[in-house]
Amino acid sequence: QKVSIFFRLEVSVLPRFAVPTTMENNASIFDDGDNQENPPPQEHSVLVSNVPRGTTRDDLCKAFSTKGAVYATELFENRQYGFVRFYNASDVKNVLTSKPPSINDSQGNAVVLRVSPISDEPKNVLRVGGFGPEMDSHLLREMITTWTNGVKPLNIDLVMTEEGQSKGYAFMEFQDNGAALEAYKALEINKPQYSVEFAKLRDVQKDFVMRRMEQSCYQTLMDLGEDASREGLLKTPQRWAKALQFLTRGYSDSLHELVNGAIFDESHHELVLVKDIVVYSMCEHHMLPFWGKVHVAYI
């Protein structure tokens, strides 16, 4: 019997935007985003963090309308970040090279927003791989500045298995592109056994995807008639998002790292049969788990 090992979970890194239906004095009235005809490309967007709690999407639009023509915004009200998309690429350049706007918090104090570009290759985050399972975060933090000739990362995220062992790679965020590039070159010289590359957007944006999934679960619980704010359900959206990421983790695994060079030339041409391989997967029709056994034969 044939089974599907994984199903495809499509999660957009850049979430659905609310679109301004009018643009009067650079302010906007938002609809639900269904009228997106010929929207500007994703590259016309910026990531906004350090957003005061209680900020609305309209507040975000008004703050950034001083920098250019805002097409749409998305704001995660339970978190301190959001996205702003502009009509023109020149407006994106302007907001990234000028002083960021500010928004007043609940006490009336002006809070300066942090603005970062949305790109396919973040310019200040490295993905370093090739560690053994014994590597831990404390040891990595102690050794990294020696490996990078003194260039210290702002953050280090060593990716771990469910059993608490290193999966063999980490993400390292540096102050800017110059620092990341200097660390990149130093690692290539000092630690040639490690793989070094600039991280991809889907990797460093994983946290934003998780928050989006949590919000979806929270809303689903409410739609089912539950009180998602009661004690027993407070962490359910977080647990659900983590569980679904774990069950579909095959899409983020690296084939190169899984094989780990274990490909060899053999002279025989006989049939090789491997039986009773236990398989766990997700049904693509209802997103429910199933399990079973598969048998693989090859020559």
PDB file of C-alpha atoms in Angstrom:
ATOM      1  CA  GLN A   1       0.000   0.000   0.000  1.00  0.00           C
ATOM      2  CA  LYS A   2       1.355   3.373  -0.975  1.00  0.00           C
ATOM      3  CA  VAL A   3       1.380   6.159   1.600  1.00  0.00           C
ATOM      4  CA  SER A   4       2.424   9.782   1.474  1.00  0.00           C
ATOM      5  CA  ILE A   5       5.311  10.549   3.808  1.00  0.00           C
ATOM      6  CA  PHE A   6       4.513  14.241   4.241  1.00  0.00           C
ATOM      7  CA  PHE A   7       1.851  16.643   3.136  1.00  0.00           C
ATOM      8  CA  ARG A   8       2.459  20.179   1.980  1.00  0.00           C
ATOM      9  CA  LEU A   9       1.715  22.882   4.562  1.00  0.00           C
ATOM     10  CA  GLU A  10       1.710  26.296   2.925  1.00  0.00           C
ATOM     11  CA  VAL A  11       2.403  29.089   5.419  1.00  0.00           C
ATOM     12  CA  SER A  12       2.997  32.531   4.018  1.00  0.00           C
ATOM     13  CA  VAL A  13       5.888  34.319   5.702  1.00  0.00           C
ATOM     14  CA  LEU A  14       4.455  37.709   4.886  1.00  0.00           C
ATOM     15  CA  PRO A  15       0.882  37.623   6.224  1.00  0.00           C
ATOM     16  CA  ARG A  16      -2.267  38.804   4.556  1.00  0.00           C
ATOM     17  CA  PHE A  17      -2.580  42.553   4.670  1.00  0.00           C
ATOM     18  CA  ALA A  18      -5.463  44.840   5.333  1.00  0.00           C
ATOM     19  CA  VAL A  19      -5.681  47.162   2.327  1.00  0.00           C
ATOM     20  CA  PRO A  20      -6.546  50.870   2.506  1.00  0.00           C
ATOM     21  CA  THR A  21      -9.768  51.516   0.578  1.00  0.00           C
ATOM     22  CA  THR A  22      -9.205  55.273   0.648  1.00  0.00           C
ATOM     23  CA  MET A  23      -6.084  57.381   0.839  1.00  0.00           C
ATOM     24  CA  GLU A  24      -7.028  60.804   2.166  1.00  0.00           C
ATOM     25  CA  ASN A  25      -4.190  62.857   3.642  1.00  0.00           C
ATOM     26  CA  ASN A  26      -2.200  59.599   3.790  1.00  0.00           C
ATOM     27  CA  ALA A  27      -4.627  58.114   6.323  1.00  0.00           C
ATOM     28  CA  SER A  28      -6.599  55.019   5.504  1.00  0.00           C
ATOM     29  CA  ILE A  29      -9.794  53.110   6.117  1.00  0.00           C
ATOM     30  CA  PHE A  30      -9.130  49.379   6.052  1.00  0.00           C
ATOM     31  CA  ASP A  31     -11.148  46.616   4.506  1.00  0.00           C
ATOM     32  CA  ASP A  32     -10.487  42.892   4.927  1.00  0.00           C
ATOM     33  CA  GLY A  33      -7.946  42.649   2.108  1.00  0.00           C
ATOM     34  CA  ASP A  34     -10.224  41.086  -0.523  1.00  0.00           C
ATOM     35  CA  ASN A  35      -9.784  43.946  -2.996  1.00  0.00           C
ATOM     36  CA  GLN A  36      -6.110  43.373  -3.685  1.00  0.00           C
ATOM     37  CA  GLU A  37      -5.828  44.015  -7.420  1.00  0.00           C
ATOM     38  CA  ASN A  38      -2.245  44.258  -8.659  1.00  0.00           C
ATOM     39  CA  PRO A  39      -0.731  44.604  -5.178  1.00  0.00           C
ATOM     40  CA  PRO A  40       2.859  45.873  -4.847  1.00  0.00           C
ATOM     41  CA  PRO A  41       5.441  43.077  -4.539  1.00  0.00           C
ATOM     42  CA  GLN A  42       6.569  41.746  -1.183  1.00  0.00           C
ATOM     43  CA  GLU A  43       9.899  43.527  -1.633  1.00  0.00           C
ATOM     44  CA  HIS A  44       8.050  46.816  -1.058  1.00  0.00           C
ATOM     45  CA  SER A  45       7.504  45.807   2.583  1.00  0.00           C
ATOM     46  CA  VAL A  46       9.307  46.412   5.859  1.00  0.00           C
ATOM     47  CA  LEU A  47       9.159  44.629   9.196  1.00  0.00           C
ATOM     48  CA  VAL A  48       8.269  46.912  12.102  1.00  0.00           C
ATOM     49  CA  SER A  49       9.101  45.996  15.705  1.00  0.00           C
ATOM     50  CA  ASN A  50       9.046  47.705  19.123  1.00  0.00           C
ATOM     51  CA  VAL A  51       5.404  48.618  18.494  1.00  0.00           C
ATOM     52  CA  PRO A  52       3.619  49.849  21.667  1.00  0.00           C
ATOM     53  CA  ARG A  53       0.785  47.662  22.885  1.00  0.00           C
ATOM     54  CA  GLY A  54      -2.609  49.004  21.911  1.00  0.00           C
ATOM     55  CA  THR A  55      -1.386  50.335  18.564  1.00  0.00           C
ATOM     56  CA  THR A  56      -3.885  49.887  15.709  1.00  0.00           C
ATOM     57  CA  ARG A  57      -3.219  49.258  12.037  1.00  0.00           C
ATOM     58  CA  ASP A  58      -4.476  52.751  11.296  1.00  0.00           C
ATOM     59  CA  ASP A  59      -1.931  54.159  13.789  1.00  0.00           C
ATOM     60  CA  LEU A  60       0.787  52.232  11.973  1.00  0.00           C
ATOM     61  CA  CYS A  61      -0.374  53.537   8.611  1.00  0.00           C
ATOM     62  CA  LYS A  62      -0.451  57.149   9.788  1.00  0.00           C
ATOM     63  CA  ALA A  63       3.021  56.854  11.332  1.00  0.00           C
ATOM     64  CA  PHE A  64       4.559  55.572   8.107  1.00  0.00           C
ATOM     65  CA  SER A  65       2.546  57.757   5.735  1.00  0.00           C
ATOM     66  CA  THR A  66       5.092  60.496   6.490  1.00  0.00           C
ATOM     67  CA  LYS A  67       7.681  58.295   4.765  1.00  0.00           C
ATOM     68  CA  GLY A  68       5.728  57.379   1.655  1.00  0.00           C
ATOM     69  CA  ALA A  69       2.493  56.060   0.155  1.00  0.00           C
ATOM     70  CA  VAL A  70       1.360  53.158   2.348  1.00  0.00           C
ATOM     71  CA  TYR A  71      -0.440  50.387   0.499  1.00  0.00           C
ATOM     72  CA  ALA A  72      -1.261  48.092   3.433  1.00  0.00           C
ATOM     73  CA  THR A  73      -0.378  47.139   6.989  1.00  0.00           C
ATOM     74  CA  GLU A  74      -0.587  44.097   9.212  1.00  0.00           C
ATOM     75  CA  LEU A  75      -0.222  44.298  12.975  1.00  0.00           C
ATOM     76  CA  PHE A  76       0.002  41.506  15.518  1.00  0.00           C
ATOM     77  CA  GLU A  77      -1.740  43.143  18.442  1.00  0.00           C
ATOM     78  CA  ASN A  78      -0.599  40.545  20.986  1.00  0.00           C
ATOM     79  CA  ARG A  79       3.016  41.054  19.895  1.00  0.00           C
ATOM     80  CA  GLN A  80       5.117  44.129  19.341  1.00  0.00           C
ATOM     81  CA  TYR A  81       5.665  43.830  15.606  1.00  0.00           C
ATOM     82  CA  GLY A  82       3.904  44.184  12.271  1.00  0.00           C
ATOM     83  CA  PHE A  83       4.430  44.757   8.551  1.00  0.00           C
ATOM     84  CA  VAL A  84       4.027  47.794   6.306  1.00  0.00           C
ATOM     85  CA  ARG A  85       3.887  47.585   2.510  1.00  0.00           C
ATOM     86  CA  PHE A  86       4.441  50.622   0.281  1.00  0.00           C
ATOM     87  CA  TYR A  87       3.374  51.335  -3.288  1.00  0.00           C
ATOM     88  CA  ASN A  88       6.869  52.342  -4.396  1.00  0.00           C
ATOM     89  CA  ALA A  89      10.325  50.847  -3.871  1.00  0.00           C
ATOM     90  CA  SER A  90      11.707  54.356  -3.343  1.00  0.00           C
ATOM     91  CA  ASP A  91       9.514  54.724  -0.249  1.00  0.00           C
ATOM     92  CA  VAL A  92      10.998  51.538   1.195  1.00  0.00           C
ATOM     93  CA  LYS A  93      14.501  52.916   0.657  1.00  0.00           C
ATOM     94  CA  ASN A  94      13.462  56.181   2.285  1.00  0.00           C
ATOM     95  CA  VAL A  95      12.075  54.527   5.420  1.00  0.00           C
ATOM     96  CA  LEU A  96      15.152  52.297   5.774  1.00  0.00           C
ATOM     97  CA  THR A  97      17.644  55.157   5.433  1.00  0.00           C
ATOM     98  CA  SER A  98      15.865  57.842   7.479  1.00  0.00           C
ATOM     99  CA  LYS A  99      14.918  58.173  11.141  1.00  0.00           C
ATOM    100  CA  PRO A 100      12.096  55.724  11.978  1.00  0.00           C
ATOM    101  CA  PRO A 101       8.726  57.178  12.969  1.00  0.00           C
ATOM    102  CA  SER A 102       7.377  56.959  16.503  1.00  0.00           C
ATOM    103  CA  ILE A 103       4.023  56.085  18.069  1.00  0.00           C
ATOM    104  CA  ASN A 104       2.775  57.133  21.514  1.00  0.00           C
ATOM    105  CA  ASP A 105       2.260  54.403  24.087  1.00  0.00           C
ATOM    106  CA  SER A 106      -0.600  54.224  26.605  1.00  0.00           C
ATOM    107  CA  GLN A 107       1.233  56.721  28.842  1.00  0.00           C
ATOM    108  CA  GLY A 108       1.628  59.241  26.046  1.00  0.00           C
ATOM    109  CA  ASN A 109       5.359  58.626  25.641  1.00  0.00           C
ATOM    110  CA  ALA A 110       6.761  58.576  22.112  1.00  0.00           C
ATOM    111  CA  VAL A 111       8.203  55.142  21.253  1.00  0.00           C
ATOM    112  CA  VAL A 112      10.584  54.992  18.297  1.00  0.00           C
ATOM    113  CA  LEU A 113       9.767  52.055  16.020  1.00  0.00           C
ATOM    114  CA  ARG A 114      12.414  49.682  14.683  1.00  0.00           C
ATOM    115  CA  VAL A 115      12.368  49.046  10.939  1.00  0.00           C
ATOM    116  CA  SER A 116      13.991  46.120   9.113  1.00  0.00           C
ATOM    117  CA  PRO A 117      13.927  45.118   5.443  1.00  0.00           C
ATOM    118  CA  ILE A 118      12.013  42.135   4.100  1.00  0.00           C
ATOM    119  CA  SER A 119      14.319  40.275   1.740  1.00  0.00           C
ATOM    120  CA  ASP A 120      15.111  36.787   0.501  1.00  0.00           C
ATOM    121  CA  GLU A 121      18.498  36.914   2.175  1.00  0.00           C
ATOM    122  CA  PRO A 122      18.752  38.708   5.533  1.00  0.00           C
ATOM    123  CA  LYS A 123      22.048  40.563   5.434  1.00  0.00           C
ATOM    124  CA  ASN A 124      23.055  40.137   9.081  1.00  0.00           C
ATOM    125  CA  VAL A 125      22.106  36.533   9.946  1.00  0.00           C
ATOM    126  CA  LEU A 126      24.378  33.537   9.318  1.00  0.00           C
ATOM    127  CA  ARG A 127      23.431  29.877   9.301  1.00  0.00           C
ATOM    128  CA  VAL A 128      26.381  27.850  10.593  1.00  0.00           C
ATOM    129  CA  GLY A 129      26.212  24.047  10.384  1.00  0.00           C
ATOM    130  CA  GLY A 130      28.348  20.976  10.971  1.00  0.00           C
ATOM    131  CA  PHE A 131      28.213  20.804  14.778  1.00  0.00           C
ATOM    132  CA  GLY A 132      28.048  17.488  16.583  1.00  0.00           C
ATOM    133  CA  PRO A 133      25.062  16.493  18.758  1.00  0.00           C
ATOM    134  CA  GLU A 134      27.106  17.282  21.872  1.00  0.00           C
ATOM    135  CA  MET A 135      27.261  21.019  21.054  1.00  0.00           C
ATOM    136  CA  ASP A 136      25.309  23.169  23.518  1.00  0.00           C
ATOM    137  CA  SER A 137      24.384  26.856  23.542  1.00  0.00           C
ATOM    138  CA  HIS A 138      26.723  27.765  26.420  1.00  0.00           C
ATOM    139  CA  LEU A 139      29.757  26.203  24.740  1.00  0.00           C
ATOM    140  CA  LEU A 140      28.887  27.790  21.397  1.00  0.00           C
ATOM    141  CA  ARG A 141      28.609  31.245  22.951  1.00  0.00           C
ATOM    142  CA  GLU A 142      32.001  30.800  24.640  1.00  0.00           C
ATOM    143  CA  MET A 143      33.767  29.688  21.449  1.00  0.00           C
ATOM    144  CA  ILE A 144      32.161  31.794  18.732  1.00  0.00           C
ATOM    145  CA  THR A 145      34.105  35.024  19.250  1.00  0.00           C
ATOM    146  CA  THR A 146      37.352  33.059  18.962  1.00  0.00           C
ATOM    147  CA  TRP A 147      36.189  31.508  15.704  1.00  0.00           C
ATOM    148  CA  THR A 148      35.078  34.887  14.291  1.00  0.00           C
ATOM    149  CA  ASN A 149      38.217  36.835  15.336  1.00  0.00           C
ATOM    150  CA  GLY A 150      36.349  38.804  17.975  1.00  0.00           C
ATOM    151  CA  VAL A 151      33.170  39.606  16.033  1.00  0.00           C
ATOM    152  CA  LYS A 152      30.429  38.947  18.603  1.00  0.00           C
ATOM    153  CA  PRO A 153      26.897  37.981  17.512  1.00  0.00           C
ATOM    154  CA  LEU A 154      23.925  39.780  19.019  1.00  0.00           C
ATOM    155  CA  ASN A 155      21.984  36.523  19.278  1.00  0.00           C
ATOM    156  CA  ILE A 156      22.740  32.820  18.811  1.00  0.00           C
ATOM    157  CA  ASP A 157      19.983  30.271  18.251  1.00  0.00           C
ATOM    158  CA  LEU A 158      21.326  26.698  18.374  1.00  0.00           C
ATOM    159  CA  VAL A 159      18.613  24.476  16.898  1.00  0.00           C
ATOM    160  CA  MET A 160      17.878  21.513  19.152  1.00  0.00           C
ATOM    161  CA  THR A 161      16.031  18.205  18.835  1.00  0.00           C
ATOM    162  CA  GLU A 162      13.124  17.224  21.064  1.00  0.00           C
ATOM    163  CA  GLU A 163      15.638  15.195  23.100  1.00  0.00           C
ATOM    164  CA  GLY A 164      17.726  18.291  23.800  1.00  0.00           C
ATOM    165  CA  GLN A 165      20.618  17.512  21.449  1.00  0.00           C
ATOM    166  CA  SER A 166      22.047  19.823  18.816  1.00  0.00           C
ATOM    167  CA  LYS A 167      20.610  19.330  15.320  1.00  0.00           C
ATOM    168  CA  GLY A 168      23.970  20.416  13.966  1.00  0.00           C
ATOM    169  CA  TYR A 169      23.369  24.049  13.030  1.00  0.00           C
ATOM    170  CA  ALA A 170      22.682  27.477  14.512  1.00  0.00           C
ATOM    171  CA  PHE A 171      21.536  30.944  13.444  1.00  0.00           C
ATOM    172  CA  MET A 172      23.725  33.883  14.434  1.00  0.00           C
ATOM    173  CA  GLU A 173      22.483  37.469  14.226  1.00  0.00           C
ATOM    174  CA  PHE A 174      25.095  40.209  13.943  1.00  0.00           C
ATOM    175  CA  GLN A 175      24.929  43.985  14.292  1.00  0.00           C
ATOM    176  CA  ASP A 176      24.919  44.628  10.545  1.00  0.00           C
ATOM    177  CA  ASN A 177      25.945  43.184   7.193  1.00  0.00           C
ATOM    178  CA  GLY A 178      29.564  44.248   7.654  1.00  0.00           C
ATOM    179  CA  ALA A 179      29.900  42.352  10.937  1.00  0.00           C
ATOM    180  CA  ALA A 180      28.157  39.293   9.477  1.00  0.00           C
ATOM    181  CA  LEU A 181      30.428  39.309   6.420  1.00  0.00           C
ATOM    182  CA  GLU A 182      33.541  39.630   8.592  1.00  0.00           C
ATOM    183  CA  ALA A 183      32.369  36.687  10.727  1.00  0.00           C
ATOM    184  CA  TYR A 184      31.551  34.726   7.569  1.00  0.00           C
ATOM    185  CA  LYS A 185      35.101  35.098   6.225  1.00  0.00           C
ATOM    186  CA  ALA A 186      36.679  34.303   9.605  1.00  0.00           C
ATOM    187  CA  LEU A 187      34.646  31.122  10.010  1.00  0.00           C
ATOM    188  CA  GLU A 188      35.607  29.931   6.534  1.00  0.00           C
ATOM    189  CA  ILE A 189      39.293  30.300   7.466  1.00  0.00           C
ATOM    190  CA  ASN A 190      39.254  29.229  11.125  1.00  0.00           C
ATOM    191  CA  LYS A 191      36.592  26.506  10.927  1.00  0.00           C
ATOM    192  CA  PRO A 192      36.590  25.121   7.370  1.00  0.00           C
ATOM    193  CA  GLN A 193      34.841  21.965   8.603  1.00  0.00           C
ATOM    194  CA  TYR A 194      31.709  24.027   9.298  1.00  0.00           C
ATOM    195  CA  SER A 195      29.268  25.160   6.611  1.00  0.00           C
ATOM    196  CA  VAL A 196      28.517  28.892   6.596  1.00  0.00           C
ATOM    197  CA  GLU A 197      25.841  30.708   4.608  1.00  0.00           C
ATOM    198  CA  PHE A 198      23.542  33.693   4.932  1.00  0.00           C
ATOM    199  CA  ALA A 199      20.243  32.564   6.409  1.00  0.00           C
ATOM    200  CA  LYS A 200      17.101  32.452   4.297  1.00  0.00           C
ATOM    201  CA  LEU A 201      14.015  34.502   5.082  1.00  0.00           C
ATOM    202  CA  ARG A 202      11.874  31.453   5.955  1.00  0.00           C
ATOM    203  CA  ASP A 203      14.405  30.458   8.638  1.00  0.00           C
ATOM    204  CA  VAL A 204      14.710  33.769  10.472  1.00  0.00           C
ATOM    205  CA  GLN A 205      11.003  34.534  10.123  1.00  0.00           C
ATOM    206  CA  LYS A 206       9.964  31.249  11.751  1.00  0.00           C
ATOM    207  CA  ASP A 207       8.958  33.051  14.946  1.00  0.00           C
ATOM    208  CA  PHE A 208       6.582  35.312  13.019  1.00  0.00           C
ATOM    209  CA  VAL A 209       5.015  32.279  11.334  1.00  0.00           C
ATOM    210  CA  MET A 210       4.540  30.639  14.734  1.00  0.00           C
ATOM    211  CA  ARG A 211       2.787  33.717  16.098  1.00  0.00           C
ATOM    212  CA  ARG A 212       0.490  33.768  13.065  1.00  0.00           C
ATOM    213  CA  MET A 213      -0.383  30.104  13.598  1.00  0.00           C
ATOM    214  CA  GLU A 214      -1.081  30.756  17.280  1.00  0.00           C
ATOM    215  CA  GLN A 215      -3.494  33.521  16.345  1.00  0.00           C
ATOM    216  CA  SER A 216      -5.283  31.208  13.910  1.00  0.00           C
ATOM    217  CA  CYS A 217      -5.698  28.548  16.598  1.00  0.00           C
ATOM    218  CA  TYR A 218      -6.935  31.120  19.121  1.00  0.00           C
ATOM    219  CA  GLN A 219      -9.582  32.344  16.674  1.00  0.00           C
ATOM    220  CA  THR A 220     -10.612  28.772  15.817  1.00  0.00           C
ATOM    221  CA  LEU A 221     -11.185  27.977  19.488  1.00  0.00           C
ATOM    222  CA  MET A 222     -13.347  31.095  19.804  1.00  0.00           C
ATOM    223  CA  ASP A 223     -15.316  30.153  16.671  1.00  0.00           C
ATOM    224  CA  LEU A 224     -15.996  26.719  18.197  1.00  0.00           C
ATOM    225  CA  GLY A 225     -17.629  28.398  21.194  1.00  0.00           C
ATOM    226  CA  GLU A 226     -14.730  27.989  23.613  1.00  0.00           C
ATOM    227  CA  ASP A 227     -13.273  30.653  25.869  1.00  0.00           C
ATOM    228  CA  ALA A 228      -9.692  30.724  24.569  1.00  0.00           C
ATOM    229  CA  SER A 229      -8.646  32.975  27.447  1.00  0.00           C
ATOM    230  CA  ARG A 230      -9.538  30.492  30.203  1.00  0.00           C
ATOM    231  CA  GLU A 231      -6.709  28.922  32.171  1.00  0.00           C
ATOM    232  CA  GLY A 232      -6.834  25.475  30.552  1.00  0.00           C
ATOM    233  CA  LEU A 233      -6.551  26.921  27.034  1.00  0.00           C
ATOM    234  CA  LEU A 234      -4.107  29.780  27.569  1.00  0.00           C
ATOM    235  CA  LYS A 235      -1.140  27.904  26.094  1.00  0.00           C
ATOM    236  CA  THR A 236      -3.090  25.676  23.709  1.00  0.00           C
ATOM    237  CA  PRO A 237      -2.448  27.883  20.614  1.00  0.00           C
ATOM    238  CA  GLN A 238       1.292  27.817  21.350  1.00  0.00           C
ATOM    239  CA  ARG A 239       1.302  24.049  21.912  1.00  0.00           C
ATOM    240  CA  TRP A 240      -0.749  23.454  18.759  1.00  0.00           C
ATOM    241  CA  ALA A 241       1.563  25.578  16.601  1.00  0.00           C
ATOM    242  CA  LYS A 242       4.652  23.787  17.956  1.00  0.00           C
ATOM    243  CA  ALA A 243       3.035  20.384  17.420  1.00  0.00           C
ATOM    244  CA  LEU A 244       2.118  21.123  13.815  1.00  0.00           C
ATOM    245  CA  GLN A 245       5.611  22.468  13.101  1.00  0.00           C
ATOM    246  CA  PHE A 246       7.047  19.267  14.592  1.00  0.00           C
ATOM    247  CA  LEU A 247       4.734  16.974  12.636  1.00  0.00           C
ATOM    248  CA  THR A 248       5.631  18.702   9.355  1.00  0.00           C
ATOM    249  CA  ARG A 249       9.297  19.350  10.138  1.00  0.00           C
ATOM    250  CA  GLY A 250      10.354  17.290   7.116  1.00  0.00           C
ATOM    251  CA  TYR A 251       9.833  20.314   4.900  1.00  0.00           C
ATOM    252  CA  SER A 252      12.533  22.264   6.747  1.00  0.00           C
ATOM    253  CA  ASP A 253      15.016  19.389   7.083  1.00  0.00           C
ATOM    254  CA  SER A 254      18.064  19.449   4.841  1.00  0.00           C
ATOM    255  CA  LEU A 255      18.559  16.348   2.681  1.00  0.00           C
ATOM    256  CA  HIS A 256      22.296  17.075   2.640  1.00  0.00           C
ATOM    257  CA  GLU A 257      22.450  17.029   6.445  1.00  0.00           C
ATOM    258  CA  LEU A 258      20.225  13.954   6.758  1.00  0.00           C
ATOM    259  CA  VAL A 259      22.320  11.898   4.333  1.00  0.00           C
ATOM    260  CA  ASN A 260      25.520  13.264   5.910  1.00  0.00           C
ATOM    261  CA  GLY A 261      27.694  11.932   3.085  1.00  0.00           C
ATOM    262  CA  ALA A 262      26.519   8.310   3.535  1.00  0.00           C
ATOM    263  CA  ILE A 263      26.388   7.554  -0.217  1.00  0.00           C
ATOM    264  CA  PHE A 264      28.736   4.836  -1.431  1.00  0.00           C
ATOM    265  CA  ASP A 265      29.501   3.062  -4.716  1.00  0.00           C
ATOM    266  CA  GLU A 266      28.587  -0.638  -4.746  1.00  0.00           C
ATOM    267  CA  SER A 267      29.384  -3.155  -7.457  1.00  0.00           C
ATOM    268  CA  HIS A 268      26.456  -5.558  -6.979  1.00  0.00           C
ATOM    269  CA  HIS A 269      23.133  -5.208  -8.817  1.00  0.00           C
ATOM    270  CA  GLU A 270      20.829  -7.295  -6.681  1.00  0.00           C
ATOM    271  CA  LEU A 271      17.565  -6.214  -5.135  1.00  0.00           C
ATOM    272  CA  VAL A 272      17.732  -4.516  -1.733  1.00  0.00           C
ATOM    273  CA  LEU A 273      14.581  -4.761   0.393  1.00  0.00           C
ATOM    274  CA  VAL A 274      13.934  -2.842   3.591  1.00  0.00           C
ATOM    275  CA  LYS A 275      10.727  -3.846   5.369  1.00  0.00           C
ATOM    276  CA  ASP A 276       8.554  -2.612   8.220  1.00  0.00           C
ATOM    277  CA  ILE A 277       9.722   1.011   8.285  1.00  0.00           C
ATOM    278  CA  VAL A 278       7.451   2.781  10.772  1.00  0.00           C
ATOM    279  CA  VAL A 279       5.924   5.913   9.226  1.00  0.00           C
ATOM    280  CA  TYR A 280       4.074   8.784  10.875  1.00  0.00           C
ATOM    281  CA  SER A 281       2.510  11.452   8.695  1.00  0.00           C
ATOM    282  CA  MET A 282      -0.404  13.866   8.270  1.00  0.00           C
ATOM    283  CA  CYS A 283      -3.487  13.384   6.129  1.00  0.00           C
ATOM    284  CA  GLU A 284      -3.614  16.207   3.582  1.00  0.00           C
ATOM    285  CA  HIS A 285      -7.424  16.095   3.408  1.00  0.00           C
ATOM    286  CA  HIS A 286      -8.212  16.677   7.088  1.00  0.00           C
ATOM    287  CA  MET A 287      -4.800  17.506   8.602  1.00  0.00           C
ATOM    288  CA  LEU A 288      -5.076  14.563  10.988  1.00  0.00           C
ATOM    289  CA  PRO A 289      -2.169  12.248  11.899  1.00  0.00           C
ATOM    290  CA  PHE A 290      -1.890   8.657  10.674  1.00  0.00           C
ATOM    291  CA  TRP A 291       0.746   5.979  10.958  1.00  0.00           C
ATOM    292  CA  GLY A 292       1.721   2.658   9.441  1.00  0.00           C
ATOM    293  CA  LYS A 293       4.587   0.720   7.873  1.00  0.00           C
ATOM    294  CA  VAL A 294       6.223   0.970   4.469  1.00  0.00           C
ATOM    295  CA  HIS A 295       8.505  -1.368   2.530  1.00  0.00           C
ATOM    296  CA  VAL A 296      11.153  -0.054   0.137  1.00  0.00           C
ATOM    297  CA  ALA A 297      12.852  -2.119  -2.567  1.00  0.00           C
ATOM    298  CA  TYR A 298      15.545  -0.830  -4.884  1.00  0.00           C
ATOM    299  CA  ILE A 299      18.387  -2.020  -7.099  1.00  0.00           C
TER     300      ILE A 299
END
